[in-house]
mmCIF file of N, CA and C in Angstrom:
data_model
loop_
_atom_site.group_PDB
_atom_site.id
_atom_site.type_symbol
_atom_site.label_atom_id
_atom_site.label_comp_id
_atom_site.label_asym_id
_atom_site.label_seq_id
_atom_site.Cartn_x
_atom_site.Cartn_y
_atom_site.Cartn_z
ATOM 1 N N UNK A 1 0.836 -1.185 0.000
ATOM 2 C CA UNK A 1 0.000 0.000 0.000
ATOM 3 C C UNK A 1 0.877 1.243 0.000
ATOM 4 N N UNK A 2 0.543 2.330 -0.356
ATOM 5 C CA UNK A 2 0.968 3.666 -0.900
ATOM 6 C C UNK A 2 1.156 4.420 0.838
ATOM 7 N N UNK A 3 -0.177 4.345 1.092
ATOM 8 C CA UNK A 3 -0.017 4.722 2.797
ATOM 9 C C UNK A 3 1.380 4.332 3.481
ATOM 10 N N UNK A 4 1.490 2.778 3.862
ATOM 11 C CA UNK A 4 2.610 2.125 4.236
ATOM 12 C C UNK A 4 3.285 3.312 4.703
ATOM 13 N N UNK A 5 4.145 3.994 3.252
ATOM 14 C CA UNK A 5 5.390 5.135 3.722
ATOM 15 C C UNK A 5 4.450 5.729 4.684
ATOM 16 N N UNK A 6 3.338 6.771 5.184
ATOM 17 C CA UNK A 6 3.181 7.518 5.688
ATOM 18 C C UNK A 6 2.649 7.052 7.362
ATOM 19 N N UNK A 7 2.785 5.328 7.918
ATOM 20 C CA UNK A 7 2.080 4.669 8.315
ATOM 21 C C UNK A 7 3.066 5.458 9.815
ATOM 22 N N UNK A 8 2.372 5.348 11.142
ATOM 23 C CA UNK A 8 3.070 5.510 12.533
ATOM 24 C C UNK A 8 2.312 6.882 13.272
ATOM 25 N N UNK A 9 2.565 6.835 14.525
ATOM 26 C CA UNK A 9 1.651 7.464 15.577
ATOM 27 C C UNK A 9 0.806 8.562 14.909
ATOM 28 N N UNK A 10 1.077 9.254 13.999
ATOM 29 C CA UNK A 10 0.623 10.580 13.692
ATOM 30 C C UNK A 10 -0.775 10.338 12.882
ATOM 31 N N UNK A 11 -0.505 9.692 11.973
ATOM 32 C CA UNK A 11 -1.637 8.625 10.993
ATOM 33 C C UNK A 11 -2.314 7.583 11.805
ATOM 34 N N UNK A 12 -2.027 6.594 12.508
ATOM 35 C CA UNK A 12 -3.261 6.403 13.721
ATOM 36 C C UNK A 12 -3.639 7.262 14.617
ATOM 37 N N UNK A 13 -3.142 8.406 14.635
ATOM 38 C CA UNK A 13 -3.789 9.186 15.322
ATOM 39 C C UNK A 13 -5.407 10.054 14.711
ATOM 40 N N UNK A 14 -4.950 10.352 13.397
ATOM 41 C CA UNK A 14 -6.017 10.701 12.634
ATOM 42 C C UNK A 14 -7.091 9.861 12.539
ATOM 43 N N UNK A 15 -6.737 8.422 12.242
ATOM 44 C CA UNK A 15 -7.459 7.575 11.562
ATOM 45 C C UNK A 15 -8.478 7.324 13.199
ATOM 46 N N UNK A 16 -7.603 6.972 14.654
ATOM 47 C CA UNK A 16 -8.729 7.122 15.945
ATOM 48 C C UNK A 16 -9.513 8.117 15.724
ATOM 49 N N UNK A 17 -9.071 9.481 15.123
ATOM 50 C CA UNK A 17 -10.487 10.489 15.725
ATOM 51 C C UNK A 17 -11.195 10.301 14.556
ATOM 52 N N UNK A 18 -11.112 9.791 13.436
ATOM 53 C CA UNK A 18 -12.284 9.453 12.554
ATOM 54 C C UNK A 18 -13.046 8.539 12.704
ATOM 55 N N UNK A 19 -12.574 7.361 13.257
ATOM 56 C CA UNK A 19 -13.344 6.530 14.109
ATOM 57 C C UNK A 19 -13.890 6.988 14.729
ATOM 58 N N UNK A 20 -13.660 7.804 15.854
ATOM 59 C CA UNK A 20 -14.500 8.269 17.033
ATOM 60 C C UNK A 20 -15.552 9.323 16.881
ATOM 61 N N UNK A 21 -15.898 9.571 15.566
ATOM 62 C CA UNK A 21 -17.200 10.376 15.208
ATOM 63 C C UNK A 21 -18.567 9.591 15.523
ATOM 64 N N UNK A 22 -19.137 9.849 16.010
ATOM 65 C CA UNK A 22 -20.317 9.171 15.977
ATOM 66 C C UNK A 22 -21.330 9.306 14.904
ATOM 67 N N UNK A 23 -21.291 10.587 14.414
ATOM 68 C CA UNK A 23 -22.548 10.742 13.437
ATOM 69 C C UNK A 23 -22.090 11.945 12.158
ATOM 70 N N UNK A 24 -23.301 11.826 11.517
ATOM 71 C CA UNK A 24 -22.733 12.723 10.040
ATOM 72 C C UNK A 24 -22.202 14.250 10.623
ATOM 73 N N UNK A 25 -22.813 14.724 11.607
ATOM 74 C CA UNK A 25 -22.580 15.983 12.457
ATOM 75 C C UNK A 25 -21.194 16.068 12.752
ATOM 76 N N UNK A 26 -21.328 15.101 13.989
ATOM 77 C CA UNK A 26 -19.513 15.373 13.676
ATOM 78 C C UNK A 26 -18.511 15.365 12.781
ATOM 79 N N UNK A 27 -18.887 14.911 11.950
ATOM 80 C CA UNK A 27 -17.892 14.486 10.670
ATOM 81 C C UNK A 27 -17.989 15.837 10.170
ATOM 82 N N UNK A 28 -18.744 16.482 9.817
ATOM 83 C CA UNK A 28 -19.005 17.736 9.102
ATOM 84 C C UNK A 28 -17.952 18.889 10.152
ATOM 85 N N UNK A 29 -18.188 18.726 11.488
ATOM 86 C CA UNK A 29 -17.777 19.688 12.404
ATOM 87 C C UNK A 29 -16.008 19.214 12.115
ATOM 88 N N UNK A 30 -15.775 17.820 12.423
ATOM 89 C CA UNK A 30 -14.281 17.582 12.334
ATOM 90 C C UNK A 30 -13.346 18.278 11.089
ATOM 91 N N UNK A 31 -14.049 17.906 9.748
ATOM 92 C CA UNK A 31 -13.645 18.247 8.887
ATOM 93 C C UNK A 31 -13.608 19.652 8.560
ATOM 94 N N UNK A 32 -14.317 19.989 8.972
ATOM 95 C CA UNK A 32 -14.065 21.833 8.961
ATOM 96 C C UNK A 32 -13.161 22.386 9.351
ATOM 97 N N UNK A 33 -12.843 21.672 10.848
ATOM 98 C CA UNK A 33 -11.437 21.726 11.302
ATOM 99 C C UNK A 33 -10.671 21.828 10.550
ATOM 100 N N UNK A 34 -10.638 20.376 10.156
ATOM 101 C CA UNK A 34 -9.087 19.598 9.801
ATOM 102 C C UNK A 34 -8.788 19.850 8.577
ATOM 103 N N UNK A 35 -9.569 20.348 7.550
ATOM 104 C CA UNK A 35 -9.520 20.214 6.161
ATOM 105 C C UNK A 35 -9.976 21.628 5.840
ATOM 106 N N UNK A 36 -9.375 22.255 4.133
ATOM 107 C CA UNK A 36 -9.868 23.085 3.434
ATOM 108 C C UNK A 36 -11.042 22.578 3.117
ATOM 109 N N UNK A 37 -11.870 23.925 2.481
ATOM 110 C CA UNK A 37 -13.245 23.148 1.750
ATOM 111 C C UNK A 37 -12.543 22.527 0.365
ATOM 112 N N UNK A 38 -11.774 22.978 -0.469
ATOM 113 C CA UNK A 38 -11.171 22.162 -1.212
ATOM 114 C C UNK A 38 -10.689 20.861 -1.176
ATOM 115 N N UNK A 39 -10.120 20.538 0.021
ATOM 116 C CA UNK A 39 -9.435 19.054 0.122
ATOM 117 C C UNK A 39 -10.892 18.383 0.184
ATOM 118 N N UNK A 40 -11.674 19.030 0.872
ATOM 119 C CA UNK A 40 -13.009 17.943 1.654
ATOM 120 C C UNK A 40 -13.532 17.692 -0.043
ATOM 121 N N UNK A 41 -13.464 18.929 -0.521
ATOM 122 C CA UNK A 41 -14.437 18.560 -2.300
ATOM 123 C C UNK A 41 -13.710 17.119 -2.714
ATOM 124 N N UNK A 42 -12.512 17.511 -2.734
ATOM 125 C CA UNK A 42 -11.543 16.389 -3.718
ATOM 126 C C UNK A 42 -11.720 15.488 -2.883
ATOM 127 N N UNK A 43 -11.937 14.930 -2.432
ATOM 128 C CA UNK A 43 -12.086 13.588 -1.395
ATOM 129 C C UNK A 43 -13.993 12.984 -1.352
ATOM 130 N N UNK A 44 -14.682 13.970 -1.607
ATOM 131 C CA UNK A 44 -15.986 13.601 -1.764
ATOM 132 C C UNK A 44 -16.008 13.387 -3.040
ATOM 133 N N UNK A 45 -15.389 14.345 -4.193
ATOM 134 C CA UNK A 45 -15.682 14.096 -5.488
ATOM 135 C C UNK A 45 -14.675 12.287 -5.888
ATOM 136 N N UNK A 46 -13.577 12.341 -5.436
ATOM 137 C CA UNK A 46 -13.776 10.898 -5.753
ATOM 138 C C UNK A 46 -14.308 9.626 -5.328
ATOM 139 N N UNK A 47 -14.620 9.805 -4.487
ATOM 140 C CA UNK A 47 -16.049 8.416 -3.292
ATOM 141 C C UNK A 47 -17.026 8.988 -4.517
ATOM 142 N N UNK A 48 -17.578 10.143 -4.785
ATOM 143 C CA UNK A 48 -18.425 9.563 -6.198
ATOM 144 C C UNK A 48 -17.874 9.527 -7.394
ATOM 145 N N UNK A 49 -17.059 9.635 -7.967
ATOM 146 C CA UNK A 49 -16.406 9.122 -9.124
ATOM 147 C C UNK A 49 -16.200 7.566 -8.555
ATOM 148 N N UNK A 50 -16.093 7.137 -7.865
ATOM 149 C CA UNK A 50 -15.653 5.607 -7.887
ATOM 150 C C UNK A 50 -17.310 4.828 -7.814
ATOM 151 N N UNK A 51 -18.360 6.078 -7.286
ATOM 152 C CA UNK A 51 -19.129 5.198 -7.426
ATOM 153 C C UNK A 51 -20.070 5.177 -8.580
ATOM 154 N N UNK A 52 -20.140 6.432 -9.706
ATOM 155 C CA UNK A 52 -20.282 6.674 -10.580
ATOM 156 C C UNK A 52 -19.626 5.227 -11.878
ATOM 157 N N UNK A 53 -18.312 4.944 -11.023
ATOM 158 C CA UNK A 53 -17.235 3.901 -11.925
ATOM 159 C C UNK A 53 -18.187 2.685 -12.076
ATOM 160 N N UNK A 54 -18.381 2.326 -10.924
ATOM 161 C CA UNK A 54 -18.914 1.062 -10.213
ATOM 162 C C UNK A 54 -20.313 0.710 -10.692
ATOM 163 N N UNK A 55 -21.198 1.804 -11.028
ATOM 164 C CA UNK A 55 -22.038 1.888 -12.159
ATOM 165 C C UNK A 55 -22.306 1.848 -13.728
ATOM 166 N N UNK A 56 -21.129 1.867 -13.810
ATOM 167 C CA UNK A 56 -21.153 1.753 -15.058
ATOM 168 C C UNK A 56 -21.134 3.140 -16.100
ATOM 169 N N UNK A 57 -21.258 4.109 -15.642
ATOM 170 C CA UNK A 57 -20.986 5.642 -16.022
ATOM 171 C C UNK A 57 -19.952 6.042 -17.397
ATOM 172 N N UNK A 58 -19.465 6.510 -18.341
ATOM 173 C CA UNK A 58 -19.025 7.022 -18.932
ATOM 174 C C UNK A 58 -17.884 7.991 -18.465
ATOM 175 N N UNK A 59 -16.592 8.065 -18.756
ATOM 176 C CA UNK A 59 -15.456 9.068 -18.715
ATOM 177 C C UNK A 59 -16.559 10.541 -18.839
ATOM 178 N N UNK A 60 -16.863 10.935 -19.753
ATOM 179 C CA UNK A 60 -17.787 12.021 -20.395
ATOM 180 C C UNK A 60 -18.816 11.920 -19.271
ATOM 181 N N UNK A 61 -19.542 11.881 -18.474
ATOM 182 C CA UNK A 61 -20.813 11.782 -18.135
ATOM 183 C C UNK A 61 -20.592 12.170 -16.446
ATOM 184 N N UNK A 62 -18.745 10.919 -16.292
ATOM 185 C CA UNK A 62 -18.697 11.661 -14.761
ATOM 186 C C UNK A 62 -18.004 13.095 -14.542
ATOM 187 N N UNK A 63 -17.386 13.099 -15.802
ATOM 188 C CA UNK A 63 -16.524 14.171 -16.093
ATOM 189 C C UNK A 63 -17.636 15.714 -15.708
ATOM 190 N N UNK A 64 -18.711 15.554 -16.639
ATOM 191 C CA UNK A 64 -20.169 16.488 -17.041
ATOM 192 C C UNK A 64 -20.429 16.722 -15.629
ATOM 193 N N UNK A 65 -21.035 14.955 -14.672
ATOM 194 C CA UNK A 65 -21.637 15.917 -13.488
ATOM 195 C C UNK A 65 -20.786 15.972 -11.934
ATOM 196 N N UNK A 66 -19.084 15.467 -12.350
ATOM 197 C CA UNK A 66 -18.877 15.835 -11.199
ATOM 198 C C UNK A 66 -17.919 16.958 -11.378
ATOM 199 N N UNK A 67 -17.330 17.206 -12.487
ATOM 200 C CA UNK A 67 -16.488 18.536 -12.820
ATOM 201 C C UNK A 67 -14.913 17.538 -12.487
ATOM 202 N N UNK A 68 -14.907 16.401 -12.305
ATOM 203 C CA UNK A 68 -13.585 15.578 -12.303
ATOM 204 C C UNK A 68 -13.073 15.469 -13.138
ATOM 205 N N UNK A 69 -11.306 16.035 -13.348
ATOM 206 C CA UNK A 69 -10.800 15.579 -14.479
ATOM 207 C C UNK A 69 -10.388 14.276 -14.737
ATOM 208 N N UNK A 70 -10.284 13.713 -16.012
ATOM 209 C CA UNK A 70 -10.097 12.304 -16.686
ATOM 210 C C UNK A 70 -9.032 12.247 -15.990
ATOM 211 N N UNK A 71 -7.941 12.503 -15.749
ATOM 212 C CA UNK A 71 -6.621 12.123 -14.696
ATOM 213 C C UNK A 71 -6.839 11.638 -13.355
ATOM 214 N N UNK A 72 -8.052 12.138 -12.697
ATOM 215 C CA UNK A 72 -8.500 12.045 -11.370
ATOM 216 C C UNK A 72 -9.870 10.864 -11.724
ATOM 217 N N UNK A 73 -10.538 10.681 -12.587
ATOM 218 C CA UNK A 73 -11.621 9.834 -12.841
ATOM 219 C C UNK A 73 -10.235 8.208 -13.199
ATOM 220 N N UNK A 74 -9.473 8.359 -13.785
ATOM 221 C CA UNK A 74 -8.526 7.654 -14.456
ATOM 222 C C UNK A 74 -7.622 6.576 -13.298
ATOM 223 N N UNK A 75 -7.347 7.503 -12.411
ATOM 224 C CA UNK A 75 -6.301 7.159 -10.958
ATOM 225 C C UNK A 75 -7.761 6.315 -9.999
ATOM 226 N N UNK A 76 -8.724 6.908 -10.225
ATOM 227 C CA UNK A 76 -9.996 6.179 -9.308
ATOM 228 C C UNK A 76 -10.316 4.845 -9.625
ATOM 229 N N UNK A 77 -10.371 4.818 -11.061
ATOM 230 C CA UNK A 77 -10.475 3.430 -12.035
ATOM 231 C C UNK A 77 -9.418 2.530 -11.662
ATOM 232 N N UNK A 78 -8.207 3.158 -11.823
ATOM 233 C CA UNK A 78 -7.288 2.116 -10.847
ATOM 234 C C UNK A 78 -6.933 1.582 -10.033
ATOM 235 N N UNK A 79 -7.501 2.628 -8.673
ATOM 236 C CA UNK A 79 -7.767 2.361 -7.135
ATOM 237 C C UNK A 79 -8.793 1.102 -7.367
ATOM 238 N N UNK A 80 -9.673 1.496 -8.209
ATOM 239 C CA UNK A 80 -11.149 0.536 -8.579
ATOM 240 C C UNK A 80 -10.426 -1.156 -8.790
ATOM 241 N N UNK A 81 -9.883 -1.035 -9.672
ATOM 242 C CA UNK A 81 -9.731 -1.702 -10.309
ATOM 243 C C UNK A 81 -8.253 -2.659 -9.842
ATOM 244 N N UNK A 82 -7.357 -2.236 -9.270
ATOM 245 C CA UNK A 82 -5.732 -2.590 -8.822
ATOM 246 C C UNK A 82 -5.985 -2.306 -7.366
ATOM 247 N N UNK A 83 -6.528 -1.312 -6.835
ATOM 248 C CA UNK A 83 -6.234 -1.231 -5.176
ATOM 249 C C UNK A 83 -6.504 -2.009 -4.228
ATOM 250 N N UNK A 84 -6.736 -1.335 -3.084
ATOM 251 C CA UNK A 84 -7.259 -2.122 -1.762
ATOM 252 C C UNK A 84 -8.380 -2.724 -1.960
ATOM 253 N N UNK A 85 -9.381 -2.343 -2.803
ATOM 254 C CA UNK A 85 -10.734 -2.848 -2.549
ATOM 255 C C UNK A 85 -11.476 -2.206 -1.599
ATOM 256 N N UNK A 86 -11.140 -0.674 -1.102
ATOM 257 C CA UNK A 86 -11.737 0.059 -0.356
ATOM 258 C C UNK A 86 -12.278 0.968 -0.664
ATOM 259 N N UNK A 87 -12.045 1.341 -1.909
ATOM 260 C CA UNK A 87 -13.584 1.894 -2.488
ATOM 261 C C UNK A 87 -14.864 0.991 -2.329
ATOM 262 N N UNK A 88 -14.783 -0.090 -3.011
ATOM 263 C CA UNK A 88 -15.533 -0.753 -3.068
ATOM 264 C C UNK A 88 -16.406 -1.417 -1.566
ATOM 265 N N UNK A 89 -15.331 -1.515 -0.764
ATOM 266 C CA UNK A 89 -15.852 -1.796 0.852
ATOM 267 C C UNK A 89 -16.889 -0.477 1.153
ATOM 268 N N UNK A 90 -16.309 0.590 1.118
ATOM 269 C CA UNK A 90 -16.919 1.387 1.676
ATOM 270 C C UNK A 90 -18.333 2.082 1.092
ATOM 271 N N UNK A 91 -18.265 1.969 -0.665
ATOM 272 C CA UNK A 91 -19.554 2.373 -1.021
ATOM 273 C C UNK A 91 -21.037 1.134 -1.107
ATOM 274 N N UNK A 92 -20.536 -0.267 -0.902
ATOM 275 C CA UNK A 92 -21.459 -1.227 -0.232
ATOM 276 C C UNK A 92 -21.803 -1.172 1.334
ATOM 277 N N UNK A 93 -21.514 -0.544 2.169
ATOM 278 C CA UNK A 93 -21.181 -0.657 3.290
ATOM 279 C C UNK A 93 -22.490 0.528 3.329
ATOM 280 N N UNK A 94 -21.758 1.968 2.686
ATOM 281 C CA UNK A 94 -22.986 2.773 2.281
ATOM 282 C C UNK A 94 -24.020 2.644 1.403
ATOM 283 N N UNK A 95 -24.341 1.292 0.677
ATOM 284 C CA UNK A 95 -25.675 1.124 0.310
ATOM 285 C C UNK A 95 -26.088 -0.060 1.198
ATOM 286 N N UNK A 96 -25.273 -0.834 2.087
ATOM 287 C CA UNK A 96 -26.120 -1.793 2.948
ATOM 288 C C UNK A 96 -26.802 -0.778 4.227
ATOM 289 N N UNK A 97 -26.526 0.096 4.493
ATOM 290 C CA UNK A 97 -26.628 1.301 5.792
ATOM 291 C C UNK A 97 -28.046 1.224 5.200
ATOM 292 N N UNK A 98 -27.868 2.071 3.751
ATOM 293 C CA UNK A 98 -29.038 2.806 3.202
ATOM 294 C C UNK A 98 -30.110 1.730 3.263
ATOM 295 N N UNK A 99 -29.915 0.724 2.743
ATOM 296 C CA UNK A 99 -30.969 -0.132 2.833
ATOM 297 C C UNK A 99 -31.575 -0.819 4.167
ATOM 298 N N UNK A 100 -30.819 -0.486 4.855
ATOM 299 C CA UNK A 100 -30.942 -0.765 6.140
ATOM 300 C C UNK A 100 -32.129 -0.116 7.170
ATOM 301 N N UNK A 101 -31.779 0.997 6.343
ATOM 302 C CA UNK A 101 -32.081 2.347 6.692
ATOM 303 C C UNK A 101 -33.708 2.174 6.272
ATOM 304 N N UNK A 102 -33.977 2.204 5.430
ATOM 305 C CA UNK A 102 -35.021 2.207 4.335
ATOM 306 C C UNK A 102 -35.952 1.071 4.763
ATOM 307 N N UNK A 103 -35.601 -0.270 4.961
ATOM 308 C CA UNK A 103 -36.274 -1.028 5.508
ATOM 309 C C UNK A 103 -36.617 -1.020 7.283
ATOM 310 N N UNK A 104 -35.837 -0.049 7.773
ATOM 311 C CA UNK A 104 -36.621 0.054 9.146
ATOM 312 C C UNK A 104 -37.378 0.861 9.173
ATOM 313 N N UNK A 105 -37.224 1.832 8.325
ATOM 314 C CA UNK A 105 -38.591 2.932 7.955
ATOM 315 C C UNK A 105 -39.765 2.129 7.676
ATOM 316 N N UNK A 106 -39.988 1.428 6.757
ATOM 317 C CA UNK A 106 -41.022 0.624 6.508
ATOM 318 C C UNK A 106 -41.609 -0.314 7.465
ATOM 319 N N UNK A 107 -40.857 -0.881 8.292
ATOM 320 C CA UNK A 107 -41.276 -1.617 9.400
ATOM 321 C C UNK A 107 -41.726 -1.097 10.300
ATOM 322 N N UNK A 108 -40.900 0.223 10.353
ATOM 323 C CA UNK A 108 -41.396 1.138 11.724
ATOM 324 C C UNK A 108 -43.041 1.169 11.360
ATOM 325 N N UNK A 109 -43.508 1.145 9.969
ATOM 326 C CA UNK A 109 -44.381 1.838 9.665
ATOM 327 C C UNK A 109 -45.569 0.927 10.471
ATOM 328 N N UNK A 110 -45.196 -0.175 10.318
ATOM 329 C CA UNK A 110 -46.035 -1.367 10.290
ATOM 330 C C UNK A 110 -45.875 -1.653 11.779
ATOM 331 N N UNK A 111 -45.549 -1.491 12.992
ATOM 332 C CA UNK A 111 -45.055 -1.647 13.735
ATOM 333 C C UNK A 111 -46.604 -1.674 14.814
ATOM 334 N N UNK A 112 -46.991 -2.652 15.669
ATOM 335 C CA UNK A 112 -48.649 -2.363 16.600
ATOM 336 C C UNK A 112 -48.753 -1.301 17.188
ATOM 337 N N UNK A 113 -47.580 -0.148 17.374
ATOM 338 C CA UNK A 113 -48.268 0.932 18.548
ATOM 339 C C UNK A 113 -48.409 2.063 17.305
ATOM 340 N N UNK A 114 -48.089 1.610 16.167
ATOM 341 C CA UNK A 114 -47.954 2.703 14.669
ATOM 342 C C UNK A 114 -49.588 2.465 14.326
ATOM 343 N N UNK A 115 -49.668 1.170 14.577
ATOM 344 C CA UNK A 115 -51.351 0.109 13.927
ATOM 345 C C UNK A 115 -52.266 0.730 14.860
ATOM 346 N N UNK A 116 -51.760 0.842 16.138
ATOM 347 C CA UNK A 116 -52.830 1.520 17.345
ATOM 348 C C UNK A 116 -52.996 3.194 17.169
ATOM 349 N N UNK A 117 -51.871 3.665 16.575
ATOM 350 C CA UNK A 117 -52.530 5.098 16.343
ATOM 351 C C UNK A 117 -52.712 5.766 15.074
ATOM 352 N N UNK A 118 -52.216 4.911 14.516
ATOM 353 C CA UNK A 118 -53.318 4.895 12.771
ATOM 354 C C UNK A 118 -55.191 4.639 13.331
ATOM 355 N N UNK A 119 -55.049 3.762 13.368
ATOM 356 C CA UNK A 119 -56.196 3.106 13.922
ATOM 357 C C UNK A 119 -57.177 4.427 14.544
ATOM 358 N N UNK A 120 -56.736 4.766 15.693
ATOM 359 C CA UNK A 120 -56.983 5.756 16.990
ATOM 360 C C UNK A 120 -57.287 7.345 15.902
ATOM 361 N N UNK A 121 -56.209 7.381 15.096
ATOM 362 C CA UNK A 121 -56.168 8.379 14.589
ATOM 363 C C UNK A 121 -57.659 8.564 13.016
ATOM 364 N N UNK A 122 -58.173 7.402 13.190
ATOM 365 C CA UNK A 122 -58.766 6.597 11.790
ATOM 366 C C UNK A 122 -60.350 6.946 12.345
ATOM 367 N N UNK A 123 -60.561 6.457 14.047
ATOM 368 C CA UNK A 123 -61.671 6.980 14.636
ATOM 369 C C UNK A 123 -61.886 7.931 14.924
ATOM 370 N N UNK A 124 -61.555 9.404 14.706
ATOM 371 C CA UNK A 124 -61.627 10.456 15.283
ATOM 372 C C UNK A 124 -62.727 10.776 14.177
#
């Protein structure tokens, strides 16, 4: 791995307080900190260029809606394609959440004290 060279206390140090976010809030608050709004773009714009990749998308198309140049869409394809496999971990990880997500909404919906004030709410 490319990291490797940069690997020791300073870099687990980062990598603990990103762990230790609990929610999208903090992440937003940390990074404000820690990062330009530029670095944060370039780091969001490729998590969707890789997932744009992973779809099946066009050079031209991610180029159009993420403003990524083919050099930076190009190096993602290779991470994609040659790397860790951590693109790929992480944007399944964010559609198993989502779906996760999505199906407890629906259950919630269905849920007897939801049935009791549908219901309750049905007799008025």
């Amino acid at each position: 791995m490319q990291i490797d060279k940069l690997r020791g206390r300073a870099l687990d140090q980062l990598f603990e307080a990103i762990l230790s976010l609990k929610d999208i809030e903090e992440c937003y608050r940390f990074f404000d900190d820690l990062c330009t709004v530029n670095e944060i773009q370039s780091l969001a714009q490729r998590l969707e260029v890789a997932r744009m990749l992973q779809e099946g998308y066009t050079y031209h198309r991610i180029e159009t809606e993420t403003g990524a140049s083919t050099a930076t869409i190009s190096r993602v394809k290779r991470c994609l394609n040659y790397g860790n496999d951590a693109y790929a971990m992480a944007l399944n990880r964010i559609r198993k959440n989502k779906k996760d997500r999505e199906e407890n909404v629906g259950n919630s919906e269905n849920t007897p004290s939801n049935e009791k004030k549908m219901n309750a709410e049905n007799d008025i």
